Coordinates of C-alpha atoms and ligand atoms in Angstrom, one line a residue:
X1 CA 18.7 35.4 -9.9
X2 CA 19.0 33.7 -13.3
X3 CA 18.4 30.2 -14.5
X4 CA 22.1 30.1 -15.7
X5 CA 23.3 30.7 -12.1
X6 CA 21.0 27.9 -10.9
X7 CA 22.2 25.5 -13.5
X8 CA 25.9 26.5 -12.9
X9 CA 25.4 25.9 -9.1
X10 CA 24.0 22.4 -9.5
X11 CA 26.6 21.6 -12.2
X12 CA 29.3 22.3 -9.6
X13 CA 27.4 20.0 -7.0
X14 CA 26.3 22.9 -4.8
X15 CA 23.0 22.6 -2.9
X16 CA 20.1 24.9 -4.3
X17 CA 18.3 27.1 -1.9
X18 CA 14.6 27.1 -1.5
X19 CA 14.4 30.4 -3.3
X20 CA 16.3 29.0 -6.3
X21 CA 14.1 25.9 -6.5
X22 CA 10.9 28.0 -6.3
X23 CA 12.2 30.4 -9.0
X24 CA 12.8 27.4 -11.3
X25 CA 9.4 25.7 -10.6
X26 CA 7.4 28.9 -10.8
X27 CA 9.2 30.1 -14.0
X28 CA 9.0 26.7 -15.7
X29 CA 5.2 26.2 -14.9
X30 CA 4.4 29.7 -16.3
X31 CA 6.4 29.0 -19.5
X32 CA 9.0 31.7 -18.7
X33 CA 11.9 29.2 -18.5
X34 CA 12.4 27.3 -21.7
X35 CA 12.7 23.5 -21.9
X36 CA 16.4 23.7 -22.8
X37 CA 17.3 25.3 -19.5
X38 CA 15.0 23.0 -17.5
X39 CA 16.6 20.0 -19.3
X40 CA 20.1 21.2 -18.4
X41 CA 19.1 21.6 -14.8
X42 CA 17.5 18.2 -14.7
X43 CA 20.6 16.6 -16.1
X44 CA 22.8 18.4 -13.6
X45 CA 20.5 17.1 -10.8
X46 CA 20.7 13.6 -12.3
X47 CA 24.5 13.6 -12.1
X48 CA 25.0 15.7 -8.9
X49 CA 21.9 14.5 -6.8
X50 CA 20.1 16.6 -4.2
X51 CA 20.1 16.7 -0.5
X52 CA 17.0 15.7 1.4
X53 CA 16.3 19.3 2.1
X54 CA 16.6 20.2 -1.6
X55 CA 14.3 17.3 -2.6
X56 CA 11.8 18.6 0.0
X57 CA 12.0 22.1 -1.4
X58 CA 11.4 20.7 -4.8
X59 CA 8.4 18.6 -3.7
X60 CA 6.8 21.6 -1.9
X61 CA 7.4 24.0 -4.8
X62 CA 5.7 21.4 -7.2
X63 CA 2.9 20.9 -4.7
X64 CA 2.3 24.6 -4.5
X65 CA 2.1 24.9 -8.3
X66 CA -1.5 23.6 -8.1
X67 CA -4.4 23.0 -5.8
X68 CA -3.7 21.8 -2.3
X69 CA -6.6 20.1 -0.4
X70 CA -7.3 21.6 3.0
X71 CA -8.9 18.9 5.2
X72 CA -8.5 20.9 8.4
X73 CA -12.3 21.4 8.8
X74 CA -12.8 17.7 9.1
X75 CA -12.4 16.4 12.7
X76 CA -10.3 13.5 13.5
X77 CA -7.1 12.0 12.0
X78 CA -6.9 12.0 8.2
X79 CA -4.7 9.4 6.6
X80 CA -3.5 8.6 3.1
X81 CA -2.1 5.6 1.4
X82 CA 0.0 5.5 -1.8
X83 CA 1.4 2.6 -3.8
X84 CA 4.3 3.0 -6.2
X85 CA 2.3 0.7 -8.5
X86 CA 2.1 -3.1 -9.0
X87 CA 0.1 -5.8 -10.7
X88 CA -3.1 -6.9 -9.1
X89 CA -2.7 -4.2 -6.5
X90 CA -6.2 -3.7 -4.9
X91 CA -4.8 -2.9 -1.4
X92 CA -6.4 0.6 -1.3
X93 CA -9.9 -0.9 -1.4
X94 CA -9.1 -2.9 1.7
X95 CA -7.0 -0.3 3.6
X96 CA -9.6 2.4 3.2
X97 CA -12.6 0.6 4.7
X98 CA -10.3 -0.9 7.5
X99 CA -9.0 2.6 8.6
X100 CA -12.6 3.8 8.5
X101 CA -13.7 0.9 10.7
X102 CA -11.0 2.0 13.3
X103 CA -12.2 5.6 13.3
X104 CA -9.6 7.2 11.1
X105 CA -10.5 9.0 7.9
X106 CA -9.2 8.3 4.5
X107 CA -9.6 11.0 1.7
X108 CA -7.9 9.6 -1.3
X109 CA -7.5 11.1 -4.7
X110 CA -6.2 8.5 -7.2
X111 CA -5.1 8.3 -10.8
X112 CA -6.0 6.3 -13.8
X113 CA -3.8 3.4 -15.0
X114 CA -1.3 3.5 -17.8
X115 CA 0.9 0.6 -18.9
X116 CA 1.0 -2.7 -17.1
X117 CA -0.2 -1.5 -13.7
X118 CA -4.0 -0.9 -13.3
X119 CA -5.4 2.4 -12.0
X120 CA -7.5 2.6 -8.7
X121 CA -10.1 4.8 -10.4
X122 CA -10.5 2.4 -13.4
X123 CA -11.1 -0.5 -11.0
X124 CA -13.7 1.5 -9.1
X125 CA -15.5 2.4 -12.4
X126 CA -16.1 -1.3 -13.0
X127 CA -18.9 -0.9 -10.4
X128 CA -21.8 0.4 -12.5
X129 CA -22.9 3.9 -11.8
X130 CA -20.0 4.8 -9.5
X131 CA -19.1 8.4 -9.8
X132 CA -15.4 9.2 -9.4
X133 CA -15.8 12.9 -9.9
X134 CA -17.0 15.0 -6.9
X135 CA -16.8 18.6 -5.9
X136 CA -14.5 19.3 -3.0
X137 CA -17.5 19.9 -0.8
X138 CA -19.1 16.5 -1.7
X139 CA -15.8 14.8 -1.2
X140 CA -15.2 16.4 2.2
X141 CA -18.8 15.7 3.3
X142 CA -18.4 12.0 2.5
X143 CA -15.2 11.8 4.5
X144 CA -16.7 13.7 7.4
X145 CA -19.9 11.5 7.5
X146 CA -18.6 8.1 6.5
X147 CA -14.8 8.3 7.0
X148 CA -14.0 7.2 3.4
X149 CA -13.9 8.5 -0.1
X150 CA -11.8 7.5 -3.1
X151 CA -12.2 9.8 -6.1
X152 CA -10.3 10.8 -9.3
X153 CA -7.9 13.7 -9.1
X154 CA -10.0 16.9 -9.1
X155 CA -8.7 20.3 -9.8
X156 CA -5.1 20.7 -10.8
X157 CA -2.7 18.7 -8.7
X158 CA 1.0 19.6 -9.0
X159 CA 0.9 20.8 -12.7
X160 CA 4.7 21.6 -12.4
X161 CA 5.3 17.9 -11.8
X162 CA 3.2 16.9 -14.9
X163 CA 5.1 19.3 -17.1
X164 CA 8.5 18.3 -15.7
X165 CA 7.7 14.6 -15.8
X166 CA 7.0 14.9 -19.6
X167 CA 10.4 16.6 -20.0
X168 CA 12.2 14.0 -17.9
X169 CA 10.6 11.3 -20.1
X170 CA 12.3 12.7 -23.2
X171 CA 15.6 13.7 -21.7
X172 CA 16.5 10.4 -20.0
X173 CA 16.2 11.9 -16.5
X174 CA 13.3 9.9 -15.1
X175 CA 15.4 7.5 -13.0
X176 CA 16.9 9.9 -10.6
X177 CA 16.0 9.2 -7.0
X178 CA 15.5 12.8 -5.8
X179 CA 13.3 13.6 -8.9
X180 CA 11.2 10.4 -8.5
X181 CA 10.8 11.0 -4.7
X182 CA 9.9 14.6 -5.1
X183 CA 7.5 13.9 -8.0
X184 CA 5.6 11.4 -6.0
X185 CA 5.6 13.4 -2.8
X186 CA 4.5 16.6 -4.5
X187 CA 1.2 14.9 -5.3
X188 CA 0.9 13.2 -1.9
X189 CA 1.6 16.4 0.0
X190 CA -1.3 18.1 -1.9
X191 CA -3.8 15.6 -0.4
X192 CA -4.0 17.2 3.0
X193 CA -3.6 14.0 5.1
X194 CA -1.8 14.0 8.5
X195 CA -0.3 10.6 8.2
X196 CA 0.8 8.9 5.0
X197 CA 1.7 5.2 4.5
X198 CA 3.7 4.4 1.4
X199 CA 3.5 0.9 -0.2
X200 CA 6.8 0.7 -2.1
X201 CA 6.6 -2.2 -4.5
X202 CA 9.8 -4.1 -5.2
X203 CA 10.5 -6.6 -8.0
X204 CA 9.9 -7.6 -11.5
X205 CA 6.5 -5.9 -11.9
X206 CA 7.4 -2.8 -10.0
X207 CA 9.1 0.5 -10.8
X208 CA 11.9 -0.3 -8.3
X209 CA 13.5 -3.6 -9.4
X210 CA 15.8 -4.1 -6.4
X211 CA 15.5 -3.9 -2.7
X212 CA 18.4 -1.4 -2.5
X213 CA 16.7 0.9 -5.0
X214 CA 13.4 0.6 -3.1
X215 CA 15.0 1.3 0.2
X216 CA 16.7 4.4 -1.1
X217 CA 13.4 5.7 -2.6
X218 CA 11.4 4.9 0.5
X219 CA 13.9 6.6 2.8
X220 CA 13.9 9.7 0.7
X221 CA 10.1 9.9 0.5
X222 CA 9.8 9.4 4.2
X223 CA 12.3 12.2 4.9
X224 CA 10.5 14.6 2.5
X225 CA 7.2 13.9 4.2
X226 CA 8.7 14.4 7.6
X227 CA 10.4 17.6 6.7
X228 CA 7.0 18.7 5.4
X229 CA 5.4 17.9 8.9
X230 CA 3.7 14.7 8.0
X231 CA 3.9 11.4 9.9
X232 CA 5.3 8.9 7.5
X233 CA 5.9 5.2 7.1
X234 CA 7.0 3.2 4.0
X235 CA 6.6 -0.5 3.7
X236 CA 8.5 -2.4 1.0
X237 CA 6.4 -5.2 -0.4
X238 CA 7.1 -7.9 -2.9
X239 CA 6.1 -7.5 -6.6
X240 CA 7.8 -10.6 -7.9
X241 CA 4.4 -12.1 -8.5
X242 CA 1.0 -10.4 -8.9
X243 CA -0.8 -9.6 -5.7
X244 CA -3.6 -12.0 -4.8
X245 CA -5.3 -14.3 -7.4
X246 CA -7.1 -11.7 -9.7
X247 CA -5.8 -9.1 -12.2
X248 CA -8.3 -6.9 -14.0
X249 CA -10.7 -4.2 -13.0
X250 CA -13.9 -6.0 -11.9
X251 CA -11.8 -9.0 -11.0
X252 CA -9.8 -6.9 -8.5
X253 CA -12.9 -5.3 -7.0
X254 CA -14.2 -8.9 -6.5
X255 CA -11.1 -10.0 -4.7
X256 CA -11.1 -6.8 -2.6
X257 CA -14.7 -7.5 -1.5
X258 CA -13.9 -11.2 -0.8
X259 CA -10.9 -10.0 1.4
X260 CA -13.1 -7.5 3.3
X261 CA -15.5 -10.4 3.9
X262 CA -12.8 -12.6 5.4
X263 CA -12.1 -14.7 2.4
X264 CA -9.0 -13.1 1.1
X265 CA -5.6 -14.6 0.2
X266 CA -2.8 -14.5 2.7
X267 CA -0.5 -12.0 0.8
X268 CA -3.4 -9.4 0.6
X269 CA -4.5 -10.0 4.3
X270 CA -0.9 -9.6 5.5
X271 CA 0.0 -6.6 3.5
X272 CA -3.3 -4.7 4.1
X273 CA -3.1 -5.5 7.9
X274 CA 0.5 -4.4 8.1
X275 CA -0.2 -1.0 6.4
X276 CA -3.2 -0.4 8.5
X277 CA -1.4 -1.4 11.8
X278 CA 1.3 1.1 11.0
X279 CA -1.4 3.9 10.6
X280 CA -3.1 2.8 13.8
X281 CA 0.2 3.1 15.7
X282 CA 1.1 6.5 14.1
X283 CA -2.3 7.8 15.1
X284 CA -2.0 6.4 18.6
X285 CA -5.1 4.2 18.3
X286 CA -2.9 1.4 19.5
X287 CA 0.5 1.5 21.2
X288 CA 1.7 -2.0 20.3
X289 CA 2.2 -3.1 16.7
X290 CA 1.4 -6.7 17.2
X291 CA -1.9 -5.9 19.0
X292 CA -2.7 -3.5 16.2
X293 CA -1.9 -6.1 13.5
X294 CA -4.1 -8.8 15.3
X295 CA -6.9 -6.3 15.5
X296 CA -6.6 -5.8 11.8
X297 CA -6.6 -9.5 11.0
X298 CA -9.7 -9.9 13.3
X299 CA -11.5 -7.0 11.5
X300 CA -10.8 -8.7 8.2
X301 CA -11.8 -12.2 9.3
X302 CA -15.1 -11.0 10.7
X303 CA -15.9 -8.8 7.7
X304 CA -16.1 -5.6 10.0
X305 CA -14.8 -3.2 7.3
X306 CA -17.0 -4.4 4.4
X307 CA -19.9 -2.0 5.4
X308 CA -17.6 1.0 5.0
X309 CA -16.7 -0.1 1.4
X310 CA -20.4 -0.7 0.6
X311 CA -21.3 2.7 2.0
X312 CA -18.6 4.4 0.0
X313 CA -19.9 2.8 -3.2
X314 CA -23.4 3.9 -2.4
X315 CA -22.3 7.4 -1.5
X316 CA -20.7 7.6 -4.9
X317 CA -23.9 6.3 -6.6
X318 CA -22.4 2.9 -7.5
X319 CA -24.5 -0.3 -7.7
X320 CA -23.6 -1.9 -4.4
X321 CA -25.7 -5.1 -5.2
X322 CA -23.0 -5.9 -7.7
X323 CA -20.3 -6.2 -5.0
X324 CA -21.4 -9.6 -3.9
X325 CA -22.0 -10.9 -7.4
X326 CA -19.0 -9.6 -9.3
X327 CA -18.1 -12.8 -11.2
X328 CA -21.5 -12.7 -12.9
X329 CA -20.1 -9.7 -14.8
X330 CA -16.8 -11.2 -15.8
X331 CA -16.3 -11.7 -19.5
X332 CA -17.9 -15.1 -20.3
X333 CA -15.3 -16.3 -22.9
X334 CA -12.6 -18.0 -21.0
X335 CA -9.6 -20.2 -21.6
X336 CA -7.2 -22.0 -19.2
X337 CA -3.4 -22.3 -19.4
X338 CA -2.1 -25.6 -18.0
X339 CA 1.2 -26.7 -16.4
X340 CA 3.4 -28.3 -19.0
X341 CA 5.3 -30.2 -16.2
X342 CA 5.1 -30.9 -12.5
X343 CA 6.9 -28.8 -9.9
X344 CA 6.8 -26.0 -7.5
X345 CA 5.9 -22.5 -8.9
X346 CA 9.1 -20.5 -8.5
X347 CA 8.1 -17.2 -10.1
X348 CA 5.2 -15.6 -11.9
X349 CA 6.6 -12.6 -13.7
X350 CA 4.3 -9.8 -12.7
X351 CA 5.3 -7.6 -15.5
X352 CA 4.1 -10.2 -18.1
X353 CA 0.9 -10.7 -16.3
X354 CA 0.2 -7.0 -16.2
X355 CA 1.1 -6.6 -19.9
X356 CA -1.2 -9.6 -20.8
X357 CA -4.1 -8.0 -18.9
X358 CA -3.4 -4.7 -20.7
X359 CA -3.5 -6.5 -24.1
X360 CA -6.8 -8.1 -23.2
X361 CA -8.2 -4.6 -22.7
X362 CA -8.0 -4.3 -18.9
X363 CA -5.5 -1.4 -19.2
X364 CA -4.4 1.3 -21.4
X365 CA -1.3 1.3 -23.7
X366 CA -2.1 5.0 -24.6
X367 CA -3.9 7.6 -22.5
X368 CA -6.8 7.7 -25.0
X369 CA -7.5 3.9 -24.9
X370 CA -10.8 2.5 -23.6
X371 CA -10.8 0.1 -20.8
X372 CA -12.8 -3.2 -20.8
X373 CA -13.7 -3.5 -17.1
X374 CA -14.8 -7.1 -17.3
X375 CA -11.8 -8.9 -18.9
X376 CA -9.1 -10.3 -16.5
X377 CA -6.9 -13.1 -15.3
X378 CA -7.4 -15.5 -12.4
X379 CA -4.2 -17.1 -11.1
X380 CA -5.1 -20.5 -9.7
X381 CA -1.6 -21.2 -8.5
X382 CA 0.8 -18.9 -6.8
X383 CA 4.6 -18.9 -6.0
X384 CA 5.3 -21.8 -3.6
X385 CA 2.4 -24.0 -4.8
X386 CA 3.0 -27.5 -6.2
X387 CA 1.4 -28.3 -9.6
X388 CA 1.0 -31.5 -11.5
X389 CA 1.5 -31.6 -15.3
X390 CA -1.9 -30.6 -16.8
X391 CA -3.2 -28.6 -13.8
X392 CA -4.8 -25.3 -14.5
X393 CA -2.3 -22.5 -13.8
X394 CA -4.7 -19.7 -14.7
X395 CA -7.9 -18.7 -16.4
X396 CA -8.2 -15.8 -18.9
X397 CA -11.6 -14.0 -19.1
X398 CA -11.6 -12.3 -22.4
X399 CA -13.5 -10.7 -25.3
X400 CA -11.2 -12.1 -28.0
X401 CA -9.1 -8.8 -28.1
X402 CA -5.4 -9.5 -27.6
X403 CA -6.0 -13.1 -26.6
X404 CA -3.2 -14.8 -28.6
X405 CA -0.5 -12.3 -27.5
X406 CA -1.7 -12.4 -23.9
X407 CA -1.6 -16.2 -23.9
X408 CA 1.9 -16.2 -25.1
X409 CA 3.0 -13.8 -22.4
X410 CA 1.2 -15.7 -19.7
X411 CA 2.8 -19.1 -20.8
X412 CA 6.2 -17.4 -20.4
X413 CA 5.3 -15.8 -17.1
X414 CA 5.2 -19.0 -15.0
X415 CA 8.5 -20.6 -13.9
X416 CA 8.6 -24.0 -12.2
X417 CA 11.3 -25.6 -10.2
X418 CA 11.9 -28.8 -8.3
X419 CA 12.5 -26.8 -5.0
X420 CA 9.8 -25.2 -3.0
X421 CA 10.2 -21.4 -2.8
X422 CA 9.5 -19.4 0.4
X423 CA 7.6 -16.1 -0.3
X424 CA 8.3 -13.0 1.7
X425 CA 5.5 -10.5 1.3
X426 CA 7.0 -7.7 3.4
X427 CA 10.6 -6.9 2.6
X428 CA 11.4 -4.0 4.8
X429 CA 9.8 -1.0 6.7
X430 CA 11.2 2.5 6.7
X431 CA 10.1 5.1 9.1
Ligands
URA501 N1 5.8 8.2 -10.4 C1 5.7 9.5 -10.3 O1 4.7 10.0 -9.9 N2 6.8 10.2 -10.6 C2 8.0 9.7 -10.9 O2 8.9 10.4 -11.2 C3 8.0 8.3 -11.1 C4 6.9 7.5 -10.8

């Protein structure tokens, strides 16, 4: 077999065999296949597409290019949750403790943030002392004993995907559905979970801007997971405004804790409960979705999952006393942006809010940038709320860095209208 034959086959729209895909991925990862041949194949895939089976072969070959976590020596049902990335997305910190409360186990490896969406690991590091690096044995022991661990990616997860993604970035081949779906799933399939719930964000602040695109991606990821013998569900959720009221690292941990204590906003309560209810159905803890959902809402309202989050923080050597006192650590310089007229909030551009948070220092523009964990944004008004002229729309907690540019973006982010707007938090479910 040669790379020329593989490129030729895809150029003519023929499906590639598992053997061909493994030949390509193994050769490219080792450096035996040059970038120009890999680029030609990527472009052929971009135009000709891939079947679900080919996308699965690609995801599995990329998964097998690195370490694959084996959780089989941990009893019980292991679940994982993945978000395609949004602004103010702190749902993992709520879903994890909730599934732990219901007796499932969540062993999650997460990444750092880049660009306008924050990273799960960066948010956790706003808790002083918290260790996000663990050996595999420590990680597994924590999951075994206390049902929950969220750590940074250890070992080498899907190095083929990393190398290929960098090439896609410079050859205009990022936005190909089979390439995106197999890239995301290669990393998820390395996590060793039995059941995976995907939160596919849709809208202005998300990777997928339209419902149709998000449905296509969700369906493909679900198919790849199923063909790889995982139980899969994808929930499409709205990212036309940031999630909840807080954006920033410590700010989002604060809101997650408040939600776990029964004081969360409706969008977060609803999305987290929906994701967990699906996991409870898939794992046969409940047979009826509405009953599972009600049990989730009950657990949140009574604060039943909070002890699992606190325990996770303590297991990872974080200062759990901070959790109930997070606002004390927020940057003390603050400034409000006020409504310039009266009306209903029609849209809060999530992308601009995410970019503003990044400019303040809450996120990275480049991989090497340092994060300021304690700057952030509090949205006092959300889509559907009515405001009078002069009301506070939001507060910026800052350390001077990037303030003027962030204010400009945030002023542009809010759109008012004379009509009230209904918000739909969950757009679709694919399973
Ligand atoms: N996220 C990924 O991990 N891969 C893609 O291709 C796109 C988004």
